[in-house]
Amino acid sequence: MLENISSNKVFGGWHKQYRHRSTVLNCDMRFAIYLPPLANSQSVPVLYWLSGLTCTDENFMQKAGALRIAAELGMALVCPDTSPRGDAVADAEDGAYDLGLGAGYYLNATQAPWSSHYRMYDYVVSELPALIEQHFPVNEQRAIAGHSMGGHGALTIALKNPGRYVSASAFSPICHPLACPWGQKAFTAYLGDDREQWKQYDAVELIKSGAAPLPMKVDQGESDPFLAEQLLPETLIAAAKQMQFDLDYQLHAGYDHSYYFIASFIETHLRFHQQHFQ
């Protein structure tokens, strides 16, 4: 059952937040949806946006400037939370921002205590879309995008589910979590020490293993403080070149990791996805 907790008319459509009980995550979850004016008369395609570390549904919906363009294009936007929540949900013992609450990494955890709740992959791929398609005027045309940890999630989910998404895009994604401190910390906790198991949630490894190509766009700020140590876009570019995988990669001088960067180029991403909706 969905509980509507906020509703705001914007650009002729509606931004709404809902709370529901997630069977997959074993807790209550919140998501936001933007329904464009066109949804009043017909079903519309939907873009799923996955946010980064420490974020909720509100960061993208309030800061990205995406709603005006989505209204024009007749595209619904759905933004889930970044992890399970609640008093019973495990968190990092030291309160670290890069593990536990707000840091679900869009995978299915296999290690205790995380495995009882941290199954964000199944939530994003299956449970949430089923809920959206049951209760809202959207069709089965889906695209997926995200930022940072959410960019990692968007790319890996699209690569692991050929045909489910018409396109994928990311801002400043964690491209190769096997090789960066953020990914190594989270994957060790959530998945254990077997690095072979990690590869199923790594965009570089998925492309190198022969994942089916799909339209993919990545934008990166050249002044991003996490660029060299954590994001490693050069590994994604090399894998795409090795496998002749078509990747639209753009590096932007002066831009950082913030929503100022996302707001500057979100229109190009929405129009990129719109080209691939039927």
Short mmCIF file of C-alpha atoms in Angstrom, two decimals, residues 6-18 31-40 44-49 57 60-62 65-80 132 136-138 270:
data_model
loop_
_atom_site.label_atom_id
_atom_site.label_comp_id
_atom_site.label_asym_id
_atom_site.label_seq_id
_atom_site.Cartn_x
_atom_site.Cartn_y
_atom_site.Cartn_z
CA SER A 6 3.69 15.13 -0.16
CA SER A 7 2.28 16.52 -3.38
CA ASN A 8 3.32 19.65 -5.31
CA LYS A 9 2.18 20.89 -8.70
CA VAL A 10 5.15 21.97 -10.81
CA PHE A 11 5.45 22.82 -14.54
CA GLY A 12 1.91 21.58 -15.06
CA GLY A 13 2.68 18.14 -13.62
CA TRP A 14 2.98 16.71 -10.13
CA HIS A 15 5.90 15.92 -7.86
CA LYS A 16 4.84 13.43 -5.20
CA GLN A 17 6.55 11.51 -2.42
CA TYR A 18 5.31 8.15 -1.21
CA PHE A 31 10.47 7.37 -3.20
CA ALA A 32 9.58 10.43 -5.26
CA ILE A 33 7.89 10.54 -8.63
CA TYR A 34 7.37 13.36 -11.11
CA LEU A 35 4.43 12.91 -13.45
CA PRO A 36 4.45 15.31 -16.44
CA PRO A 37 1.26 16.94 -17.75
CA LEU A 38 1.05 14.32 -20.53
CA ALA A 39 0.44 11.66 -17.89
CA ASN A 40 -3.06 13.11 -17.41
CA VAL A 44 4.42 7.90 -20.35
CA PRO A 45 7.97 6.49 -20.32
CA VAL A 46 9.93 6.66 -17.09
CA LEU A 47 13.50 7.53 -16.16
CA TYR A 48 14.79 6.02 -12.90
CA TRP A 49 17.35 8.22 -11.16
CA ASP A 57 15.10 11.26 -3.23
CA PHE A 60 17.78 15.20 -7.35
CA MET A 61 14.18 16.38 -7.38
CA GLN A 62 14.98 19.70 -5.69
CA GLY A 65 16.47 21.27 -12.46
CA ALA A 66 15.10 18.24 -14.30
CA LEU A 67 11.36 18.76 -13.83
CA ARG A 68 10.89 21.50 -16.44
CA ILE A 69 12.53 19.37 -19.14
CA ALA A 70 10.67 16.22 -18.07
CA ALA A 71 7.41 18.16 -18.33
CA GLU A 72 8.28 19.28 -21.84
CA LEU A 73 9.33 15.80 -22.96
CA GLY A 74 6.43 13.94 -21.36
CA MET A 75 8.74 11.79 -19.24
CA ALA A 76 8.10 10.55 -15.71
CA LEU A 77 10.98 10.63 -13.21
CA VAL A 78 11.29 8.18 -10.33
CA CYS A 79 13.86 8.65 -7.59
CA PRO A 80 14.24 6.00 -4.87
CA ILE A 132 5.30 2.21 -10.21
CA PHE A 136 0.91 5.27 -12.01
CA PRO A 137 0.28 6.05 -15.71
CA VAL A 138 3.67 4.89 -16.99
CA LEU A 270 17.00 13.77 -20.49
#
